Amino acid sequence: ENVRLIRHGENGLLANGRDEWIRCLEELIGDREKRRRIAERGYDTVEREFTIPVVARRIADALGLEETPGPGEAGGACRE
């Protein structure tokens, strides 16, 4: 799953094993601009892929629903 979402060096870092992680972290420690850029792009990826509206839409699509109701609407928030 991580490989599908993370583009190495753009919106995150991928490494296999301790030595690769050490190299990646050393690179980030030494490059403030790269840290900022990866953090910003990583945040954008999470916002685009994992916010509640996005995930709700995916669930609704998987269930064959046309719309996802909001809180307080019919079928929205759970009530006791």
mmCIF file of the C-alpha atoms, coordinates in Angstrom:
data_MODEL
# 
_entry.id   MODEL 
# 
loop_
_atom_site.group_PDB 
_atom_site.id 
_atom_site.type_symbol 
_atom_site.label_atom_id 
_atom_site.label_alt_id 
_atom_site.label_comp_id 
_atom_site.label_asym_id 
_atom_site.label_entity_id 
_atom_site.label_seq_id 
_atom_site.pdbx_PDB_ins_code 
_atom_site.Cartn_x 
_atom_site.Cartn_y 
_atom_site.Cartn_z 
_atom_site.occupancy 
_atom_site.B_iso_or_equiv 
_atom_site.pdbx_formal_charge 
_atom_site.auth_seq_id 
_atom_site.auth_comp_id 
_atom_site.auth_asym_id 
_atom_site.auth_atom_id 
_atom_site.pdbx_PDB_model_num 
ATOM 1  C CA . GLU A 1 1  ? 0.000   0.000  0.000  1.00 0.00 ? 1  GLU A CA 1 
ATOM 2  C CA . ASN A 1 2  ? 2.770   2.479  0.854  1.00 0.00 ? 2  ASN A CA 1 
ATOM 3  C CA . VAL A 1 3  ? 4.420   1.962  -2.515 1.00 0.00 ? 3  VAL A CA 1 
ATOM 4  C CA . ARG A 1 4  ? 1.170   2.905  -4.262 1.00 0.00 ? 4  ARG A CA 1 
ATOM 5  C CA . LEU A 1 5  ? 0.809   6.174  -2.333 1.00 0.00 ? 5  LEU A CA 1 
ATOM 6  C CA . ILE A 1 6  ? 4.348   7.293  -1.679 1.00 0.00 ? 6  ILE A CA 1 
ATOM 7  C CA . ARG A 1 7  ? 6.534   8.596  -4.474 1.00 0.00 ? 7  ARG A CA 1 
ATOM 8  C CA . HIS A 1 8  ? 10.039  8.345  -3.091 1.00 0.00 ? 8  HIS A CA 1 
ATOM 9  C CA . GLY A 1 9  ? 11.646  11.737 -2.671 1.00 0.00 ? 9  GLY A CA 1 
ATOM 10 C CA . GLU A 1 10 ? 8.474   13.592 -3.657 1.00 0.00 ? 10 GLU A CA 1 
ATOM 11 C CA . ASN A 1 11 ? 5.824   13.020 -0.992 1.00 0.00 ? 11 ASN A CA 1 
ATOM 12 C CA . GLY A 1 12 ? 7.670   10.625 1.284  1.00 0.00 ? 12 GLY A CA 1 
ATOM 13 C CA . LEU A 1 13 ? 10.557  8.227  1.549  1.00 0.00 ? 13 LEU A CA 1 
ATOM 14 C CA . LEU A 1 14 ? 10.689  4.494  1.020  1.00 0.00 ? 14 LEU A CA 1 
ATOM 15 C CA . ALA A 1 15 ? 13.493  2.327  2.313  1.00 0.00 ? 15 ALA A CA 1 
ATOM 16 C CA . ASN A 1 16 ? 14.244  -1.340 2.718  1.00 0.00 ? 16 ASN A CA 1 
ATOM 17 C CA . GLY A 1 17 ? 16.145  -2.028 5.861  1.00 0.00 ? 17 GLY A CA 1 
ATOM 18 C CA . ARG A 1 18 ? 18.129  -0.137 8.405  1.00 0.00 ? 18 ARG A CA 1 
ATOM 19 C CA . ASP A 1 19 ? 20.939  1.133  6.152  1.00 0.00 ? 19 ASP A CA 1 
ATOM 20 C CA . GLU A 1 20 ? 18.554  2.647  3.605  1.00 0.00 ? 20 GLU A CA 1 
ATOM 21 C CA . TRP A 1 21 ? 16.552  4.328  6.373  1.00 0.00 ? 21 TRP A CA 1 
ATOM 22 C CA . ILE A 1 22 ? 19.733  5.790  7.822  1.00 0.00 ? 22 ILE A CA 1 
ATOM 23 C CA . ARG A 1 23 ? 20.731  7.192  4.401  1.00 0.00 ? 23 ARG A CA 1 
ATOM 24 C CA . CYS A 1 24 ? 17.255  8.656  3.870  1.00 0.00 ? 24 CYS A CA 1 
ATOM 25 C CA . LEU A 1 25 ? 17.168  10.261 7.292  1.00 0.00 ? 25 LEU A CA 1 
ATOM 26 C CA . GLU A 1 26 ? 20.685  11.671 6.925  1.00 0.00 ? 26 GLU A CA 1 
ATOM 27 C CA . GLU A 1 27 ? 19.635  13.196 3.605  1.00 0.00 ? 27 GLU A CA 1 
ATOM 28 C CA . LEU A 1 28 ? 16.618  14.854 5.257  1.00 0.00 ? 28 LEU A CA 1 
ATOM 29 C CA . ILE A 1 29 ? 18.672  16.079 8.193  1.00 0.00 ? 29 ILE A CA 1 
ATOM 30 C CA . GLY A 1 30 ? 21.063  17.773 5.779  1.00 0.00 ? 30 GLY A CA 1 
ATOM 31 C CA . ASP A 1 31 ? 18.485  19.324 3.447  1.00 0.00 ? 31 ASP A CA 1 
ATOM 32 C CA . ARG A 1 32 ? 15.951  21.645 5.065  1.00 0.00 ? 32 ARG A CA 1 
ATOM 33 C CA . GLU A 1 33 ? 14.230  22.500 1.762  1.00 0.00 ? 33 GLU A CA 1 
ATOM 34 C CA . LYS A 1 34 ? 13.766  18.828 0.892  1.00 0.00 ? 34 LYS A CA 1 
ATOM 35 C CA . ARG A 1 35 ? 12.235  18.214 4.338  1.00 0.00 ? 35 ARG A CA 1 
ATOM 36 C CA . ARG A 1 36 ? 9.796   21.056 3.792  1.00 0.00 ? 36 ARG A CA 1 
ATOM 37 C CA . ARG A 1 37 ? 8.905   19.982 0.249  1.00 0.00 ? 37 ARG A CA 1 
ATOM 38 C CA . ILE A 1 38 ? 8.345   16.305 1.159  1.00 0.00 ? 38 ILE A CA 1 
ATOM 39 C CA . ALA A 1 39 ? 6.290   17.288 4.214  1.00 0.00 ? 39 ALA A CA 1 
ATOM 40 C CA . GLU A 1 40 ? 4.098   19.619 2.162  1.00 0.00 ? 40 GLU A CA 1 
ATOM 41 C CA . ARG A 1 41 ? 3.541   17.086 -0.608 1.00 0.00 ? 41 ARG A CA 1 
ATOM 42 C CA . GLY A 1 42 ? 2.952   14.305 1.917  1.00 0.00 ? 42 GLY A CA 1 
ATOM 43 C CA . TYR A 1 43 ? 0.299   16.404 3.633  1.00 0.00 ? 43 TYR A CA 1 
ATOM 44 C CA . ASP A 1 44 ? -1.334  17.113 0.270  1.00 0.00 ? 44 ASP A CA 1 
ATOM 45 C CA . THR A 1 45 ? -1.397  13.385 -0.517 1.00 0.00 ? 45 THR A CA 1 
ATOM 46 C CA . VAL A 1 46 ? -3.055  12.528 2.800  1.00 0.00 ? 46 VAL A CA 1 
ATOM 47 C CA . GLU A 1 47 ? -5.584  15.321 2.354  1.00 0.00 ? 47 GLU A CA 1 
ATOM 48 C CA . ARG A 1 48 ? -6.382  14.186 -1.184 1.00 0.00 ? 48 ARG A CA 1 
ATOM 49 C CA . GLU A 1 49 ? -6.601  10.448 -0.371 1.00 0.00 ? 49 GLU A CA 1 
ATOM 50 C CA . PHE A 1 50 ? -7.739  10.083 3.244  1.00 0.00 ? 50 PHE A CA 1 
ATOM 51 C CA . THR A 1 51 ? -10.033 12.875 4.410  1.00 0.00 ? 51 THR A CA 1 
ATOM 52 C CA . ILE A 1 52 ? -13.453 11.798 5.668  1.00 0.00 ? 52 ILE A CA 1 
ATOM 53 C CA . PRO A 1 53 ? -15.325 13.040 2.565  1.00 0.00 ? 53 PRO A CA 1 
ATOM 54 C CA . VAL A 1 54 ? -12.926 11.215 0.227  1.00 0.00 ? 54 VAL A CA 1 
ATOM 55 C CA . VAL A 1 55 ? -13.095 7.952  2.163  1.00 0.00 ? 55 VAL A CA 1 
ATOM 56 C CA . ALA A 1 56 ? -16.882 8.259  2.552  1.00 0.00 ? 56 ALA A CA 1 
ATOM 57 C CA . ARG A 1 57 ? -17.194 8.672  -1.212 1.00 0.00 ? 57 ARG A CA 1 
ATOM 58 C CA . ARG A 1 58 ? -15.097 5.544  -1.799 1.00 0.00 ? 58 ARG A CA 1 
ATOM 59 C CA . ILE A 1 59 ? -17.246 3.554  0.617  1.00 0.00 ? 59 ILE A CA 1 
ATOM 60 C CA . ALA A 1 60 ? -20.446 4.868  -0.982 1.00 0.00 ? 60 ALA A CA 1 
ATOM 61 C CA . ASP A 1 61 ? -19.119 3.954  -4.423 1.00 0.00 ? 61 ASP A CA 1 
ATOM 62 C CA . ALA A 1 62 ? -18.175 0.466  -3.243 1.00 0.00 ? 62 ALA A CA 1 
ATOM 63 C CA . LEU A 1 63 ? -21.690 0.017  -1.828 1.00 0.00 ? 63 LEU A CA 1 
ATOM 64 C CA . GLY A 1 64 ? -23.297 1.390  -4.975 1.00 0.00 ? 64 GLY A CA 1 
ATOM 65 C CA . LEU A 1 65 ? -24.761 4.448  -3.249 1.00 0.00 ? 65 LEU A CA 1 
ATOM 66 C CA . GLU A 1 66 ? -25.306 7.610  -5.259 1.00 0.00 ? 66 GLU A CA 1 
ATOM 67 C CA . GLU A 1 67 ? -24.700 10.114 -2.439 1.00 0.00 ? 67 GLU A CA 1 
ATOM 68 C CA . THR A 1 68 ? -23.270 10.068 1.028  1.00 0.00 ? 68 THR A CA 1 
ATOM 69 C CA . PRO A 1 69 ? -25.635 11.729 3.521  1.00 0.00 ? 69 PRO A CA 1 
ATOM 70 C CA . GLY A 1 70 ? -24.207 14.243 5.923  1.00 0.00 ? 70 GLY A CA 1 
ATOM 71 C CA . PRO A 1 71 ? -24.703 14.313 9.685  1.00 0.00 ? 71 PRO A CA 1 
ATOM 72 C CA . GLY A 1 72 ? -28.324 14.938 10.597 1.00 0.00 ? 72 GLY A CA 1 
ATOM 73 C CA . GLU A 1 73 ? -29.576 13.826 7.185  1.00 0.00 ? 73 GLU A CA 1 
ATOM 74 C CA . ALA A 1 74 ? -31.486 10.602 6.648  1.00 0.00 ? 74 ALA A CA 1 
ATOM 75 C CA . GLY A 1 75 ? -29.026 7.765  7.024  1.00 0.00 ? 75 GLY A CA 1 
ATOM 76 C CA . GLY A 1 76 ? -26.398 10.146 8.395  1.00 0.00 ? 76 GLY A CA 1 
ATOM 77 C CA . ALA A 1 77 ? -25.068 10.115 11.932 1.00 0.00 ? 77 ALA A CA 1 
ATOM 78 C CA . CYS A 1 78 ? -25.974 7.142  14.133 1.00 0.00 ? 78 CYS A CA 1 
ATOM 79 C CA . ARG A 1 79 ? -28.733 7.736  16.635 1.00 0.00 ? 79 ARG A CA 1 
ATOM 80 C CA . GLU A 1 80 ? -29.757 5.763  19.681 1.00 0.00 ? 80 GLU A CA 1 
# 
